[in-house]
């Protein structure tokens, strides 16, 4: 009787483990289907949302950069000196902004915005070009059309270079050389609620990441049905010359040259 009881427990345990394995596999499959981001893409989205939720913490990260500046020269240990456009002034401006801005809810993932960002990464990975314009001269508003409809504003930030997620975010927050601080304002604007991120190789800068964000987005599924992501209105900035913050209509495109935190990084 005892052996039968033990056998029954083993069988029950096997059934439970089997059920859990199936459930976990289904959950993982479902998660992958709804959010296909790679580890580096998830890290970048998480870092953005951390900055939105805890801006004062990111101000403290920037404060730690001060010893690395001498005039417009920025020097990290083990790296060659890099020349910024504004020097510490741009970092100080970002710190003041982050110390006063209110926390914001996280950007939610949008499949359509992700696919639009991915299409631009694939384009520039092949062409070696930089900036918001695709090889076919289209911009973010055009790239999202096959994947759905945006609500409110739509925008795009691009970063080039092989940097960590935090370095990319700090570069956008500092926004060295960009008078409008368009990259920073996009990241920390309540006008944007949904986003898609795609990262990939770049022939000149080793790697690149495209952030596409909107007030809301209705993703068009493959079967023609629509998935509503959210609504709102959006902020705007004006185009400039080479980093990358982009879009138009209720959004914008901003560009600049390689900036602080890691000057190999080019943001747009």
mmCIF file of N, CA, C and O in Angstrom, residues 45-120:
data_model
loop_
_atom_site.group_PDB
_atom_site.id
_atom_site.type_symbol
_atom_site.label_atom_id
_atom_site.label_comp_id
_atom_site.label_asym_id
_atom_site.label_seq_id
_atom_site.Cartn_x
_atom_site.Cartn_y
_atom_site.Cartn_z
ATOM 1 N N UNK A 45 14.706 49.679 -23.882
ATOM 2 C CA UNK A 45 13.356 50.114 -23.511
ATOM 3 C C UNK A 45 13.223 50.212 -21.993
ATOM 4 O O UNK A 45 12.644 51.173 -21.463
ATOM 5 N N UNK A 46 13.785 49.238 -21.286
ATOM 6 C CA UNK A 46 13.744 49.271 -19.811
ATOM 7 C C UNK A 46 14.488 50.493 -19.274
ATOM 8 O O UNK A 46 14.036 51.134 -18.317
ATOM 9 N N UNK A 47 15.626 50.817 -19.896
ATOM 10 C CA UNK A 47 16.421 51.962 -19.444
ATOM 11 C C UNK A 47 15.649 53.262 -19.672
ATOM 12 O O UNK A 47 15.660 54.170 -18.831
ATOM 13 N N UNK A 48 14.974 53.360 -20.804
ATOM 14 C CA UNK A 48 14.151 54.541 -21.084
ATOM 15 C C UNK A 48 13.060 54.685 -20.023
ATOM 16 O O UNK A 48 12.818 55.770 -19.486
ATOM 17 N N UNK A 49 12.405 53.569 -19.724
ATOM 18 C CA UNK A 49 11.309 53.616 -18.752
ATOM 19 C C UNK A 49 11.810 53.888 -17.337
ATOM 20 O O UNK A 49 11.101 54.514 -16.540
ATOM 21 N N UNK A 50 13.017 53.450 -17.035
ATOM 22 C CA UNK A 50 13.611 53.789 -15.728
ATOM 23 C C UNK A 50 13.872 55.288 -15.647
ATOM 24 O O UNK A 50 13.640 55.914 -14.612
ATOM 25 N N UNK A 51 14.369 55.854 -16.741
ATOM 26 C CA UNK A 51 14.631 57.304 -16.770
ATOM 27 C C UNK A 51 13.330 58.084 -16.637
ATOM 28 O O UNK A 51 13.279 59.133 -15.973
ATOM 29 N N UNK A 52 12.255 57.584 -17.247
ATOM 30 C CA UNK A 52 10.953 58.249 -17.134
ATOM 31 C C UNK A 52 10.407 58.145 -15.706
ATOM 32 O O UNK A 52 9.793 59.088 -15.196
ATOM 33 N N UNK A 53 10.621 57.001 -15.083
ATOM 34 C CA UNK A 53 10.090 56.783 -13.729
ATOM 35 C C UNK A 53 10.940 57.444 -12.652
ATOM 36 O O UNK A 53 10.422 57.877 -11.616
ATOM 37 N N UNK A 54 12.258 57.541 -12.878
ATOM 38 C CA UNK A 54 13.168 58.055 -11.841
ATOM 39 C C UNK A 54 14.139 59.077 -12.436
ATOM 40 O O UNK A 54 15.366 58.869 -12.437
ATOM 41 N N UNK A 55 13.648 60.209 -12.931
ATOM 42 C CA UNK A 55 14.536 61.189 -13.563
ATOM 43 C C UNK A 55 15.633 61.717 -12.643
ATOM 44 O O UNK A 55 16.745 61.981 -13.095
ATOM 45 N N UNK A 56 15.326 61.840 -11.348
ATOM 46 C CA UNK A 56 16.343 62.359 -10.425
ATOM 47 C C UNK A 56 17.524 61.386 -10.286
ATOM 48 O O UNK A 56 18.667 61.806 -10.091
ATOM 49 N N UNK A 57 17.254 60.106 -10.395
ATOM 50 C CA UNK A 57 18.332 59.104 -10.335
ATOM 51 C C UNK A 57 19.271 59.289 -11.529
ATOM 52 O O UNK A 57 20.492 59.207 -11.402
ATOM 53 N N UNK A 58 18.686 59.578 -12.696
ATOM 54 C CA UNK A 58 19.508 59.775 -13.893
ATOM 55 C C UNK A 58 20.274 61.089 -13.829
ATOM 56 O O UNK A 58 21.364 61.212 -14.405
ATOM 57 N N UNK A 59 19.747 62.054 -13.100
ATOM 58 C CA UNK A 59 20.502 63.291 -12.858
ATOM 59 C C UNK A 59 21.765 62.963 -12.060
ATOM 60 O O UNK A 59 22.849 63.507 -12.337
ATOM 61 N N UNK A 60 21.643 62.043 -11.116
ATOM 62 C CA UNK A 60 22.804 61.659 -10.297
ATOM 63 C C UNK A 60 23.842 60.916 -11.138
ATOM 64 O O UNK A 60 25.047 61.043 -10.903
ATOM 65 N N UNK A 61 23.388 60.140 -12.127
ATOM 66 C CA UNK A 61 24.338 59.466 -13.025
ATOM 67 C C UNK A 61 25.145 60.495 -13.800
ATOM 68 O O UNK A 61 26.358 60.357 -13.994
ATOM 69 N N UNK A 62 24.461 61.552 -14.251
ATOM 70 C CA UNK A 62 25.134 62.582 -15.034
ATOM 71 C C UNK A 62 26.114 63.382 -14.176
ATOM 72 O O UNK A 62 27.177 63.796 -14.659
ATOM 73 N N UNK A 63 25.771 63.604 -12.928
ATOM 74 C CA UNK A 63 26.661 64.358 -12.033
ATOM 75 C C UNK A 63 28.029 63.694 -11.904
ATOM 76 O O UNK A 63 29.054 64.355 -11.747
ATOM 77 N N UNK A 64 28.031 62.370 -12.002
ATOM 78 C CA UNK A 64 29.285 61.612 -11.860
ATOM 79 C C UNK A 64 30.220 61.791 -13.053
ATOM 80 O O UNK A 64 31.384 61.387 -13.003
ATOM 81 N N UNK A 65 29.730 62.400 -14.130
ATOM 82 C CA UNK A 65 30.563 62.602 -15.311
ATOM 83 C C UNK A 65 31.455 63.842 -15.209
ATOM 84 O O UNK A 65 32.382 63.998 -15.997
ATOM 85 N N UNK A 66 31.189 64.703 -14.249
ATOM 86 C CA UNK A 66 31.898 65.991 -14.204
ATOM 87 C C UNK A 66 33.422 65.861 -14.188
ATOM 88 O O UNK A 66 34.117 66.610 -14.897
ATOM 89 N N UNK A 67 34.001 64.939 -13.405
ATOM 90 C CA UNK A 67 35.474 64.835 -13.401
ATOM 91 C C UNK A 67 36.058 64.446 -14.762
ATOM 92 O O UNK A 67 37.260 64.602 -14.987
ATOM 93 N N UNK A 68 35.227 63.966 -15.660
ATOM 94 C CA UNK A 68 35.708 63.520 -16.968
ATOM 95 C C UNK A 68 35.769 64.656 -17.993
ATOM 96 O O UNK A 68 36.223 64.461 -19.111
ATOM 97 N N UNK A 69 35.296 65.850 -17.591
ATOM 98 C CA UNK A 69 35.283 66.995 -18.499
ATOM 99 C C UNK A 69 36.400 67.987 -18.175
ATOM 100 O O UNK A 69 36.674 68.291 -17.019
ATOM 101 N N UNK A 70 36.990 68.491 -19.248
ATOM 102 C CA UNK A 70 37.929 69.604 -19.141
ATOM 103 C C UNK A 70 37.611 70.508 -20.318
ATOM 104 O O UNK A 70 37.960 70.210 -21.461
ATOM 105 N N UNK A 71 36.888 71.599 -20.043
ATOM 106 C CA UNK A 71 36.386 72.421 -21.132
ATOM 107 C C UNK A 71 35.415 71.602 -21.970
ATOM 108 O O UNK A 71 34.477 71.002 -21.436
ATOM 109 N N UNK A 72 35.662 71.527 -23.258
ATOM 110 C CA UNK A 72 34.801 70.736 -24.138
ATOM 111 C C UNK A 72 35.337 69.311 -24.345
ATOM 112 O O UNK A 72 34.738 68.522 -25.067
ATOM 113 N N UNK A 73 36.433 69.027 -23.698
ATOM 114 C CA UNK A 73 37.021 67.688 -23.822
ATOM 115 C C UNK A 73 36.408 66.734 -22.808
ATOM 116 O O UNK A 73 36.227 67.075 -21.648
ATOM 117 N N UNK A 74 36.079 65.558 -23.278
ATOM 118 C CA UNK A 74 35.498 64.518 -22.423
ATOM 119 C C UNK A 74 36.402 63.299 -22.490
ATOM 120 O O UNK A 74 36.712 62.791 -23.568
ATOM 121 N N UNK A 75 36.847 62.832 -21.328
ATOM 122 C CA UNK A 75 37.804 61.730 -21.312
ATOM 123 C C UNK A 75 37.392 60.670 -20.287
ATOM 124 O O UNK A 75 37.307 60.954 -19.090
ATOM 125 N N UNK A 76 37.112 59.472 -20.781
ATOM 126 C CA UNK A 76 36.822 58.338 -19.905
ATOM 127 C C UNK A 76 38.078 57.514 -19.728
ATOM 128 O O UNK A 76 38.904 57.411 -20.640
ATOM 129 N N UNK A 77 38.218 56.894 -18.574
ATOM 130 C CA UNK A 77 39.378 56.052 -18.311
ATOM 131 C C UNK A 77 39.467 54.950 -19.358
ATOM 132 O O UNK A 77 38.497 54.248 -19.624
ATOM 133 N N UNK A 78 40.644 54.832 -19.950
ATOM 134 C CA UNK A 78 40.849 53.773 -20.932
ATOM 135 C C UNK A 78 40.356 54.108 -22.322
ATOM 136 O O UNK A 78 40.385 53.260 -23.220
ATOM 137 N N UNK A 79 39.894 55.361 -22.520
ATOM 138 C CA UNK A 79 39.394 55.771 -23.831
ATOM 139 C C UNK A 79 40.077 57.069 -24.254
ATOM 140 O O UNK A 79 40.454 57.880 -23.408
ATOM 141 N N UNK A 80 40.247 57.287 -25.547
ATOM 142 C CA UNK A 80 40.840 58.552 -26.003
ATOM 143 C C UNK A 80 39.922 59.728 -25.707
ATOM 144 O O UNK A 80 38.705 59.566 -25.589
ATOM 145 N N UNK A 81 40.499 60.900 -25.588
ATOM 146 C CA UNK A 81 39.715 62.107 -25.337
ATOM 147 C C UNK A 81 38.813 62.397 -26.531
ATOM 148 O O UNK A 81 39.178 62.163 -27.676
ATOM 149 N N UNK A 82 37.627 62.905 -26.233
ATOM 150 C CA UNK A 82 36.662 63.248 -27.271
ATOM 151 C C UNK A 82 36.224 64.701 -27.089
ATOM 152 O O UNK A 82 36.111 65.185 -25.964
ATOM 153 N N UNK A 83 35.977 65.368 -28.176
ATOM 154 C CA UNK A 83 35.594 66.774 -28.121
ATOM 155 C C UNK A 83 34.084 66.912 -28.306
ATOM 156 O O UNK A 83 33.533 66.466 -29.313
ATOM 157 N N UNK A 84 33.427 67.519 -27.325
ATOM 158 C CA UNK A 84 31.983 67.749 -27.398
ATOM 159 C C UNK A 84 31.740 69.140 -27.985
ATOM 160 O O UNK A 84 32.672 69.929 -28.145
ATOM 161 N N UNK A 85 30.505 69.439 -28.273
ATOM 162 C CA UNK A 85 30.177 70.766 -28.809
ATOM 163 C C UNK A 85 29.965 71.793 -27.704
ATOM 164 O O UNK A 85 30.291 72.965 -27.868
ATOM 165 N N UNK A 86 29.403 71.359 -26.587
ATOM 166 C CA UNK A 86 29.074 72.305 -25.511
ATOM 167 C C UNK A 86 29.861 72.081 -24.229
ATOM 168 O O UNK A 86 29.877 72.940 -23.353
ATOM 169 N N UNK A 87 30.469 70.922 -24.094
ATOM 170 C CA UNK A 87 31.171 70.627 -22.857
ATOM 171 C C UNK A 87 30.209 70.359 -21.709
ATOM 172 O O UNK A 87 29.071 69.917 -21.911
ATOM 173 N N UNK A 88 30.652 70.658 -20.484
ATOM 174 C CA UNK A 88 29.860 70.357 -19.291
ATOM 175 C C UNK A 88 28.527 71.097 -19.264
ATOM 176 O O UNK A 88 27.567 70.654 -18.629
ATOM 177 N N UNK A 89 28.424 72.231 -19.974
ATOM 178 C CA UNK A 89 27.199 73.036 -19.953
ATOM 179 C C UNK A 89 25.979 72.203 -20.337
ATOM 180 O O UNK A 89 24.915 72.313 -19.727
ATOM 181 N N UNK A 90 26.111 71.361 -21.369
ATOM 182 C CA UNK A 90 24.979 70.549 -21.822
ATOM 183 C C UNK A 90 24.585 69.522 -20.760
ATOM 184 O O UNK A 90 23.400 69.263 -20.540
ATOM 185 N N UNK A 91 25.582 68.968 -20.092
ATOM 186 C CA UNK A 91 25.304 67.984 -19.037
ATOM 187 C C UNK A 91 24.613 68.665 -17.857
ATOM 188 O O UNK A 91 23.637 68.151 -17.301
ATOM 189 N N UNK A 92 25.106 69.833 -17.492
ATOM 190 C CA UNK A 92 24.521 70.595 -16.396
ATOM 191 C C UNK A 92 23.067 70.960 -16.699
ATOM 192 O O UNK A 92 22.194 70.896 -15.822
ATOM 193 N N UNK A 93 22.801 71.305 -17.946
ATOM 194 C CA UNK A 93 21.441 71.634 -18.369
ATOM 195 C C UNK A 93 20.528 70.408 -18.211
ATOM 196 O O UNK A 93 19.386 70.522 -17.750
ATOM 197 N N UNK A 94 21.042 69.253 -18.573
ATOM 198 C CA UNK A 94 20.263 68.014 -18.442
ATOM 199 C C UNK A 94 19.995 67.682 -16.978
ATOM 200 O O UNK A 94 18.891 67.261 -16.615
ATOM 201 N N UNK A 95 20.990 67.902 -16.140
ATOM 202 C CA UNK A 95 20.829 67.637 -14.705
ATOM 203 C C UNK A 95 19.722 68.505 -14.115
ATOM 204 O O UNK A 95 18.844 68.013 -13.396
ATOM 205 N N UNK A 96 19.753 69.789 -14.437
ATOM 206 C CA UNK A 96 18.727 70.706 -13.921
ATOM 207 C C UNK A 96 17.338 70.287 -14.382
ATOM 208 O O UNK A 96 16.370 70.328 -13.617
ATOM 209 N N UNK A 97 17.252 69.880 -15.639
ATOM 210 C CA UNK A 97 15.961 69.450 -16.183
ATOM 211 C C UNK A 97 15.472 68.195 -15.453
ATOM 212 O O UNK A 97 14.300 68.116 -15.042
ATOM 213 N N UNK A 98 16.333 67.219 -15.288
ATOM 214 C CA UNK A 98 15.957 65.951 -14.661
ATOM 215 C C UNK A 98 15.591 66.115 -13.189
ATOM 216 O O UNK A 98 14.784 65.352 -12.657
ATOM 217 N N UNK A 99 16.175 67.101 -12.545
ATOM 218 C CA UNK A 99 15.879 67.331 -11.127
ATOM 219 C C UNK A 99 14.499 67.936 -10.914
ATOM 220 O O UNK A 99 13.958 67.880 -9.795
ATOM 221 N N UNK A 100 13.927 68.516 -11.956
ATOM 222 C CA UNK A 100 12.630 69.177 -11.797
ATOM 223 C C UNK A 100 11.476 68.454 -12.500
ATOM 224 O O UNK A 100 10.319 68.679 -12.170
ATOM 225 N N UNK A 101 11.790 67.606 -13.473
ATOM 226 C CA UNK A 101 10.730 66.958 -14.243
ATOM 227 C C UNK A 101 9.995 65.920 -13.391
ATOM 228 O O UNK A 101 10.577 65.289 -12.503
ATOM 229 N N UNK A 102 8.709 65.757 -13.638
ATOM 230 C CA UNK A 102 7.896 64.803 -12.894
ATOM 231 C C UNK A 102 8.029 63.400 -13.482
ATOM 232 O O UNK A 102 8.177 63.244 -14.693
ATOM 233 N N UNK A 103 7.979 62.365 -12.645
ATOM 234 C CA UNK A 103 8.023 60.981 -13.146
ATOM 235 C C UNK A 103 6.874 60.712 -14.112
ATOM 236 O O UNK A 103 5.799 61.305 -13.999
ATOM 237 N N UNK A 104 7.123 59.822 -15.057
ATOM 238 C CA UNK A 104 6.139 59.477 -16.069
ATOM 239 C C UNK A 104 5.910 57.973 -16.109
ATOM 240 O O UNK A 104 6.796 57.188 -15.732
ATOM 241 N N UNK A 105 4.745 57.538 -16.572
ATOM 242 C CA UNK A 105 4.498 56.100 -16.725
ATOM 243 C C UNK A 105 5.375 55.525 -17.834
ATOM 244 O O UNK A 105 5.870 56.277 -18.687
ATOM 245 N N UNK A 106 5.568 54.221 -17.861
ATOM 246 C CA UNK A 106 6.434 53.605 -18.879
ATOM 247 C C UNK A 106 5.830 53.669 -20.271
ATOM 248 O O UNK A 106 4.608 53.725 -20.439
ATOM 249 N N UNK A 107 6.693 53.674 -21.251
ATOM 250 C CA UNK A 107 6.263 53.524 -22.640
ATOM 251 C C UNK A 107 5.876 52.063 -22.846
ATOM 252 O O UNK A 107 6.624 51.163 -22.471
ATOM 253 N N UNK A 108 4.726 51.830 -23.439
ATOM 254 C CA UNK A 108 4.293 50.469 -23.698
ATOM 255 C C UNK A 108 4.766 50.019 -25.078
ATOM 256 O O UNK A 108 4.866 50.827 -26.001
ATOM 257 N N UNK A 109 5.034 48.746 -25.189
ATOM 258 C CA UNK A 109 5.521 48.186 -26.444
ATOM 259 C C UNK A 109 4.435 48.193 -27.517
ATOM 260 O O UNK A 109 3.286 47.830 -27.249
ATOM 261 N N UNK A 110 4.812 48.578 -28.727
ATOM 262 C CA UNK A 110 3.906 48.541 -29.886
ATOM 263 C C UNK A 110 4.561 47.711 -30.979
ATOM 264 O O UNK A 110 5.681 48.016 -31.410
ATOM 265 N N UNK A 111 3.876 46.689 -31.418
ATOM 266 C CA UNK A 111 4.385 45.824 -32.479
ATOM 267 C C UNK A 111 4.599 46.607 -33.777
ATOM 268 O O UNK A 111 5.615 46.458 -34.455
ATOM 269 N N UNK A 112 3.625 47.458 -34.125
ATOM 270 C CA UNK A 112 3.733 48.223 -35.365
ATOM 271 C C UNK A 112 4.911 49.182 -35.357
ATOM 272 O O UNK A 112 5.647 49.296 -36.348
ATOM 273 N N UNK A 113 5.121 49.878 -34.233
ATOM 274 C CA UNK A 113 6.247 50.810 -34.129
ATOM 275 C C UNK A 113 7.571 50.057 -34.142
ATOM 276 O O UNK A 113 8.575 50.540 -34.678
ATOM 277 N N UNK A 114 7.574 48.874 -33.547
ATOM 278 C CA UNK A 114 8.776 48.020 -33.571
ATOM 279 C C UNK A 114 9.126 47.632 -35.015
ATOM 280 O O UNK A 114 10.287 47.709 -35.437
ATOM 281 N N UNK A 115 8.124 47.224 -35.785
ATOM 282 C CA UNK A 115 8.356 46.808 -37.172
ATOM 283 C C UNK A 115 8.835 47.979 -38.031
ATOM 284 O O UNK A 115 9.686 47.818 -38.910
ATOM 285 N N UNK A 116 8.299 49.177 -37.748
ATOM 286 C CA UNK A 116 8.741 50.368 -38.476
ATOM 287 C C UNK A 116 10.207 50.673 -38.148
ATOM 288 O O UNK A 116 11.007 50.997 -39.047
ATOM 289 N N UNK A 117 10.563 50.589 -36.868
ATOM 290 C CA UNK A 117 11.953 50.816 -36.454
ATOM 291 C C UNK A 117 12.870 49.764 -37.073
ATOM 292 O O UNK A 117 13.966 50.070 -37.562
ATOM 293 N N UNK A 118 12.411 48.531 -37.078
ATOM 294 C CA UNK A 118 13.204 47.424 -37.629
ATOM 295 C C UNK A 118 13.470 47.621 -39.126
ATOM 296 O O UNK A 118 14.568 47.339 -39.615
ATOM 297 N N UNK A 119 12.466 48.133 -39.849
ATOM 298 C CA UNK A 119 12.647 48.340 -41.285
ATOM 299 C C UNK A 119 13.743 49.369 -41.556
ATOM 300 O O UNK A 119 14.508 49.246 -42.514
ATOM 301 N N UNK A 120 13.856 50.383 -40.692
ATOM 302 C CA UNK A 120 14.885 51.408 -40.877
ATOM 303 C C UNK A 120 16.265 50.848 -40.529
ATOM 304 O O UNK A 120 17.256 51.165 -41.205
#
